[in-house]
Amino acid sequence: MRVLIAAPGSRGDVVGFVGLGRRLASAGHEVTVAANPEFEQTVRVGGVAFRRLAGDARTIADLGTGPRSSLRFLAEQAEAMTTYLCGAADDLVEAAAHADVLLVTMTAQFGVDVAEGHAIPSAGLFSRPVEPTRAFPPVLFHTARSLGPAGNLVAGELARLSTTPFHRASAHVRAVMGLPRRSPVASLRRLRVTRWPVWHGWSPHVLPRPVDWRPGLEVVGYWYPYVPDSWEPPADLAAFLQAGPAPVYVGFGSVGPGQGERLSSILAEALRRSGTRAVVGRGWARLEVAGDDVLVVDDVPHSWLFPRTAAVVPRRSPAGSPRP
Amino acid sequence: MTRPEMRRAAARLAERIAGDDGAGAVVAALERLGRGDRARVGLG
């Protein structure tokens, strides 16, 4: 089958699906990963085909340092996200015309509508639990503090409906493909009634599947990035690791582009106070920290680096959290 | 919990995680779809 995986977003939104795509290809499928242009090489190195989805996720991650709760900030964020998603959606409409099945990631939920327009089956590949549950509050709330079973469920429903840019992107796709209009409430209801399948890519030993989830929602385990057997660490990294005790790894991934100076200053002070050796992931913030006990690196496979560290200090967002 | 206990618990968790096969679950579902069993796969 011709399998198309729609994976717009930052590096953490893409690399796990290259590993999954490779596994699907080894099972005999013709696999294409659709992502933003900067990940073309990452996808092709994994041995699967690449399709371009317009956009650069920095435009939705670089939103300044203003108060994050202000209405203006939220409006700007929603507008930037809508523009980004609609651009990717236009390219996905074209790419999916050549697919037998469409697998959509968290950031490509408009792919459900794309698949409907092409009359092909689709399923979700989600890295976070967005379906409401009594078991915990919605991840959008960025807190683990329970609101109680009923409160968690109601908050989860509200959170699911509040992701306006995703609904706008779906409406855009439906208009472009000549599909009848469908409200966000009706769209979510349809997913539930049809038991639209979603495979969730984390370990059930870390976060078990909520018992009140509907049929069709499965927690299956991590999808790991592909690392070529021939991969070798950069010479400066290998030398740094050998030169002293195991360092701490600090990385913010795609968080904070445009805030590198501020974040680097905070990090430098934290490392100075703790006296810790550290490997720092440069990331989209372009972190720069100088010192004999610090090495700044570009992308390094976590599966290789983390076992060589004393501890890992990752970003908070679970979408791109380091996988084991 | 002592540090050695934490290490042992972490090792046990890592072993369990290593037993997961996230990609295999997706491969199996698509294989069923390839056999025409669309309803059983549940693909929307």
Tab-separated table of C-alpha atoms in Angstrom, chain B residues 13-43:
chain	number	residue	atom	x	y	z
B	13	LEU	CA	10.716	0.334	33.740
B	14	ALA	CA	13.267	0.530	30.941
B	15	GLU	CA	12.985	-3.232	30.459
B	16	ARG	CA	9.207	-3.033	30.185
B	17	ILE	CA	9.374	-0.117	27.749
B	18	ALA	CA	11.839	-2.041	25.627
B	19	GLY	CA	9.214	-4.783	25.356
B	20	ASP	CA	6.717	-2.419	23.719
B	21	ASP	CA	6.430	-2.490	19.952
B	22	GLY	CA	4.720	0.737	18.927
B	23	ALA	CA	5.675	0.426	15.279
B	24	GLY	CA	4.599	-3.222	15.210
B	25	ALA	CA	1.040	-2.279	16.262
B	26	VAL	CA	0.729	0.092	13.299
B	27	VAL	CA	2.268	-2.434	10.910
B	28	ALA	CA	-0.198	-5.099	12.070
B	29	ALA	CA	-3.202	-2.805	11.565
B	30	LEU	CA	-2.110	-1.879	8.057
B	31	GLU	CA	-1.560	-5.533	7.215
B	32	ARG	CA	-5.177	-6.201	8.139
B	33	LEU	CA	-6.201	-3.274	5.953
B	34	GLY	CA	-4.135	-4.710	3.103
B	35	ARG	CA	-6.151	-7.935	3.378
B	36	GLY	CA	-9.291	-5.884	2.869
B	37	ASP	CA	-10.396	-6.103	6.466
B	38	ARG	CA	-11.162	-2.404	6.653
B	39	ALA	CA	-13.946	-2.736	9.206
B	40	ARG	CA	-11.784	-4.712	11.606
B	41	VAL	CA	-8.942	-2.246	11.257
B	42	GLY	CA	-11.402	0.517	12.025
B	43	LEU	CA	-9.761	3.050	9.756
